[in-house]
């Protein structure tokens, strides 16, 4: 492999010239207390750290950044830590962290482009952080490697093992049904989240860090390591060392993020029984890499092999001990493109050498899957002309073919006020609109609409629910999500009325409003677009440029093709 010379380093153009600007750069470096001999001729590595005191998923990344620096130093590079925004799942950041995914992607791209760094280590793991970091680095185009934050430890409560998110939803339903009191709920809260790290179920965070690994943007095995395991610190240091080699080799994201890599990421999402949110993120990531990817690419007959909550029984810590993602990918080899390059400089096949499954209950064999298929299904019909998604493996099988009357909510606030008072039966279809990319704004995780209390008390734990929203990857149920176009831009969801019959046919991949085309046209003629309540600021930018769910919810100008010229550093 061709190796760069020191004078070909990007950072050298900032420091190595004879002009006034280079003189200024060297002066400022000395002002920082850094001598020229410390960094001259060495790859300067930007460590993009999304650590924050308000993000429990990333609470340990301050220490892991030190491990990354150790690896960079040992490999002969010069590390520079560059803080970036922390997107905190849906816990604290309102109305949704998804509103700010593209903002972080822009920040990362411009930080890496505008500063004198030769390569980047991307540190994150919480839901939208992983795609944002990778989207920004892909657009910036410099060698980059991702350090996943890692899942937290298993939860425990009264002899039970708990999974973040999934068991929280179950406990909340039990509380609303009167089966759990406040004291029990408080105890459960204390036992549910025991360490730093992202959700230890196969939610969006674990799905997307696994995607980063199979794409080839991490070291092999990185995504499965629990956040507080000593192996996690060693992985961080090894990633720091590896990025120095990637700079010398000029191993950029463009050489790793190929069409074959994204096809393998789709297979992995399906084999993991991964989050529906991964569909949106992966489409956006692929388009940044110039790879066409659509909803139809996700509807493939791939067996679900990972028996992990919310679809299965186990948690990410169990997955790690069972062999981790490398072991699962070894079982999915017939579906993968093994000769393609990854961050190690070798191939995907090389990175899977020696991978073994240590617990076939957690990582199942192909001939005994959790499900023969059904990790994701893509629906179309007159209610979702541009598509919608559902996770069949996490739904009640009896509801996968269902016709029922609509109970419509125009906003999440209305739904919260009225969910326990509207006339409803177990056969009703709950519909939420106004929660899409534009209407949300930002497409909040409102798609797992709560079951009305009256039905919970009857033992009902699932209903058909339809929305233009997303739902947490830790959620479950017969939830049709990402309906596109969204209601806010005049999608058919805006035309549904209480009592309309809706047919869901997952085996037939259909979602249909049982109303004539003529009646829908009459309703459309009387529909008025809602006003966007943002006169200025980032939300106004978002409203003008956000794309629909089937297009990845990226900004149109960020997903546009073309390369931005390298900044003038002379």
mmCIF file of C-alpha atoms in Angstrom, residues 3-17 26 29 34-45 72-73 75-79 116 118 244 247-248:
data_model
loop_
_atom_site.group_PDB
_atom_site.id
_atom_site.type_symbol
_atom_site.label_atom_id
_atom_site.label_comp_id
_atom_site.label_asym_id
_atom_site.label_seq_id
_atom_site.Cartn_x
_atom_site.Cartn_y
_atom_site.Cartn_z
ATOM 1 C CA UNK A 3 2.446 5.462 2.054
ATOM 2 C CA UNK A 4 2.303 9.250 2.280
ATOM 3 C CA UNK A 5 5.441 11.247 2.931
ATOM 4 C CA UNK A 6 5.427 13.763 5.825
ATOM 5 C CA UNK A 7 5.243 16.733 3.453
ATOM 6 C CA UNK A 8 2.019 15.290 1.984
ATOM 7 C CA UNK A 9 0.214 15.519 5.304
ATOM 8 C CA UNK A 10 -2.720 17.870 5.314
ATOM 9 C CA UNK A 11 -1.499 19.511 8.521
ATOM 10 C CA UNK A 12 1.855 20.247 6.877
ATOM 11 C CA UNK A 13 0.154 22.763 4.588
ATOM 12 C CA UNK A 14 -0.878 24.747 7.664
ATOM 13 C CA UNK A 15 2.531 24.679 9.328
ATOM 14 C CA UNK A 16 5.130 23.990 6.677
ATOM 15 C CA UNK A 17 4.879 26.948 4.314
ATOM 16 C CA UNK A 26 3.348 28.212 14.026
ATOM 17 C CA UNK A 29 1.034 26.607 18.216
ATOM 18 C CA UNK A 34 3.584 23.112 21.849
ATOM 19 C CA UNK A 35 7.023 22.980 20.291
ATOM 20 C CA UNK A 36 7.372 22.496 16.549
ATOM 21 C CA UNK A 37 9.295 19.243 16.990
ATOM 22 C CA UNK A 38 6.336 17.705 18.844
ATOM 23 C CA UNK A 39 4.063 17.629 15.806
ATOM 24 C CA UNK A 40 6.127 18.429 12.710
ATOM 25 C CA UNK A 41 6.098 15.538 10.256
ATOM 26 C CA UNK A 42 3.560 13.595 12.345
ATOM 27 C CA UNK A 43 -0.098 12.947 11.530
ATOM 28 C CA UNK A 44 -2.248 15.321 13.575
ATOM 29 C CA UNK A 45 -5.291 13.381 14.765
ATOM 30 C CA UNK A 72 -2.025 8.011 18.858
ATOM 31 C CA UNK A 73 1.188 8.892 20.724
ATOM 32 C CA UNK A 75 1.896 5.129 16.847
ATOM 33 C CA UNK A 76 3.793 8.367 16.247
ATOM 34 C CA UNK A 77 0.891 10.770 15.773
ATOM 35 C CA UNK A 78 -0.082 13.981 17.516
ATOM 36 C CA UNK A 79 -3.590 13.956 19.128
ATOM 37 C CA UNK A 116 -5.304 21.250 10.458
ATOM 38 C CA UNK A 118 -4.908 14.633 9.027
ATOM 39 C CA UNK A 244 -2.247 7.002 12.436
ATOM 40 C CA UNK A 247 -3.523 8.530 7.595
ATOM 41 C CA UNK A 248 -0.214 7.262 6.180
#
